[in-house]
Amino acid sequence: MRDSVQRELAKVEVRRRIERYDASLRDERPMHYYFWNRMELLRGFVFPSRMDDLPFPALNKMKWYHKIIKGGSYVGLIAVNMLGLLAWFRAFRRRNFPLIIVGLIPVMIILILGPVLGFVEQRYLVPAYPVLAMMLIWAALDIFSRKPASAGVR
């Protein structure tokens, strides 16, 4: 009983210190608190710096082939994020408004969950992947199905 009371008192003290630090940071460095901190969350959300945040167990508990799969999923995650974003910018350049609207789905998921709500686990990106994959397929079809411009000139 006494341990649980001490534990609750310690939790209250920790919570009080965190709130005091939070208020201090907000007052002393508002640009960092409201903007740069959110941008850092966004960067960490879209481009994770560690593979331990991805599915499967931690790296030290894996066999070599699990590490290869996990490394491949990490590289695939970064590639899908970057190429999907580039495909969305391509849709803007080509003024493909239906694709721009569809591309807003992953962008809004990323912006709302990352900087606004602060949820930066990779599992929250799962709803964005199908849309990003569709954007990549569209961009690939658009790039590779075009006839060369010089083919029609005689």
Coordinates of C-alpha atoms in Angstrom, one line a residue:
M1 CA 0.0 0.0 0.0
R2 CA 2.8 2.4 0.9
D3 CA 4.6 1.7 -2.3
S4 CA 1.6 2.5 -4.4
V5 CA 1.1 5.9 -2.5
Q6 CA 4.8 6.8 -3.1
R7 CA 4.4 5.8 -6.7
E8 CA 1.4 8.0 -7.2
L9 CA 3.1 10.9 -5.5
A10 CA 6.1 10.4 -7.8
K11 CA 3.9 10.4 -10.8
V12 CA 2.2 13.7 -9.7
E13 CA 5.7 15.2 -9.2
V14 CA 6.9 14.1 -12.6
R15 CA 3.7 15.3 -14.3
R16 CA 4.1 18.7 -12.6
R17 CA 7.8 19.0 -13.7
I18 CA 6.9 18.1 -17.3
E19 CA 4.1 20.7 -17.4
R20 CA 6.4 23.3 -15.9
Y21 CA 9.1 22.5 -18.5
D22 CA 6.5 22.5 -21.3
A23 CA 5.2 26.0 -20.3
S24 CA 8.8 27.3 -20.0
L25 CA 9.7 26.1 -23.5
R26 CA 6.5 27.5 -24.9
D27 CA 7.2 30.9 -23.3
E28 CA 11.0 31.1 -24.1
R29 CA 11.1 29.5 -27.5
P30 CA 7.6 29.6 -29.1
M31 CA 8.9 29.2 -32.7
H32 CA 10.7 26.0 -31.7
Y33 CA 7.8 24.7 -29.7
Y34 CA 5.0 25.4 -32.2
F35 CA 6.9 25.0 -35.5
W36 CA 10.3 23.4 -35.5
N37 CA 9.4 20.7 -33.1
R38 CA 6.4 19.7 -35.3
M39 CA 8.7 19.7 -38.4
E40 CA 11.1 17.4 -36.6
L41 CA 8.1 15.1 -35.8
L42 CA 7.1 15.1 -39.4
R43 CA 10.6 14.3 -40.6
G44 CA 10.8 11.4 -38.1
F45 CA 7.4 10.2 -39.2
V46 CA 8.0 10.1 -42.9
F47 CA 11.7 9.2 -42.8
P48 CA 12.3 7.0 -39.8
S49 CA 15.9 7.0 -38.6
R50 CA 15.9 3.6 -37.0
M51 CA 14.8 0.2 -38.3
D52 CA 13.6 -0.8 -34.9
D53 CA 10.5 1.2 -35.4
L54 CA 9.4 -1.0 -38.3
P55 CA 7.6 -4.4 -38.0
F56 CA 9.3 -7.5 -36.7
P57 CA 11.2 -7.9 -33.4
A58 CA 14.2 -5.7 -32.5
L59 CA 17.4 -6.2 -34.5
N60 CA 19.3 -7.9 -31.8
K61 CA 16.6 -10.7 -31.6
M62 CA 16.5 -11.4 -35.4
K63 CA 18.1 -14.0 -37.6
W64 CA 20.1 -12.7 -40.6
Y65 CA 17.3 -13.3 -43.1
H66 CA 14.8 -11.3 -40.9
K67 CA 17.4 -8.4 -41.0
I68 CA 17.4 -8.5 -44.8
I69 CA 13.6 -8.4 -44.9
K70 CA 13.5 -5.6 -42.4
G71 CA 16.2 -3.7 -44.2
G72 CA 14.3 -4.1 -47.5
S73 CA 11.1 -2.9 -45.9
Y74 CA 13.0 0.1 -44.6
V75 CA 14.4 1.0 -48.0
G76 CA 11.0 0.4 -49.5
L77 CA 9.3 2.7 -47.0
I78 CA 11.7 5.5 -47.8
A79 CA 11.4 4.9 -51.6
V80 CA 7.5 4.8 -51.5
N81 CA 7.4 8.0 -49.4
M82 CA 9.8 9.9 -51.6
L83 CA 8.5 8.7 -55.0
G84 CA 4.9 9.0 -54.0
L85 CA 5.6 12.6 -53.0
L86 CA 7.4 13.3 -56.3
A87 CA 4.4 11.7 -58.2
W88 CA 2.1 14.0 -56.4
F89 CA 4.2 17.0 -57.4
R90 CA 4.1 15.7 -61.0
A91 CA 0.3 15.6 -60.8
F92 CA 0.4 19.3 -59.8
R93 CA 2.7 20.1 -62.7
R94 CA 0.4 18.4 -65.2
R95 CA -2.7 19.8 -63.6
N96 CA -4.3 16.4 -63.1
F97 CA -6.9 17.5 -60.5
P98 CA -8.4 14.1 -59.7
L99 CA -4.9 12.8 -58.9
I100 CA -4.1 15.8 -56.9
I101 CA -7.3 15.2 -54.8
V102 CA -6.4 11.5 -54.4
G103 CA -2.9 12.5 -53.4
L104 CA -4.2 14.7 -50.6
I105 CA -5.2 11.6 -48.7
P106 CA -1.7 10.5 -47.7
V107 CA -0.6 14.1 -47.3
M108 CA -3.4 14.8 -44.9
I109 CA -2.8 11.6 -43.0
I110 CA 0.9 12.5 -42.6
L111 CA 0.2 16.1 -41.7
I112 CA -2.6 15.4 -39.2
L113 CA -1.0 12.5 -37.5
G114 CA 2.6 13.7 -37.5
P115 CA 2.9 17.4 -36.6
V116 CA -0.7 18.0 -35.4
L117 CA -1.4 15.0 -33.2
G118 CA 2.2 13.8 -32.6
F119 CA 1.6 10.2 -33.5
V120 CA 4.8 9.2 -35.2
E121 CA 4.7 5.4 -35.3
Q122 CA 5.0 3.8 -38.7
R123 CA 1.8 1.8 -38.2
Y124 CA -0.2 5.0 -38.6
L125 CA 1.1 5.4 -42.2
V126 CA -0.6 2.1 -43.3
P127 CA -3.7 3.9 -44.7
A128 CA -1.4 6.1 -46.8
Y129 CA 0.5 3.3 -48.6
P130 CA -2.1 2.2 -51.0
V131 CA -2.7 5.7 -52.2
L132 CA 1.1 6.3 -52.5
A133 CA 1.4 3.1 -54.4
M134 CA -1.4 4.2 -56.8
M135 CA 0.4 7.5 -57.3
L136 CA 3.6 5.6 -58.1
I137 CA 1.8 3.4 -60.6
W138 CA 0.2 6.4 -62.3
A139 CA 3.6 8.2 -62.5
A140 CA 5.3 5.1 -64.0
L141 CA 2.5 4.6 -66.5
D142 CA 2.6 8.2 -67.4
I143 CA 6.4 8.2 -67.9
F144 CA 6.7 4.9 -69.8
S145 CA 3.6 5.0 -71.9
R146 CA 4.4 8.4 -73.6
K147 CA 5.7 8.4 -77.1
P148 CA 8.9 10.3 -77.7
A149 CA 8.3 13.8 -78.9
S150 CA 10.5 13.4 -81.9
A151 CA 8.5 10.4 -83.2
G152 CA 5.7 12.5 -84.6
V153 CA 8.0 15.1 -86.3
R154 CA 8.9 14.4 -89.9

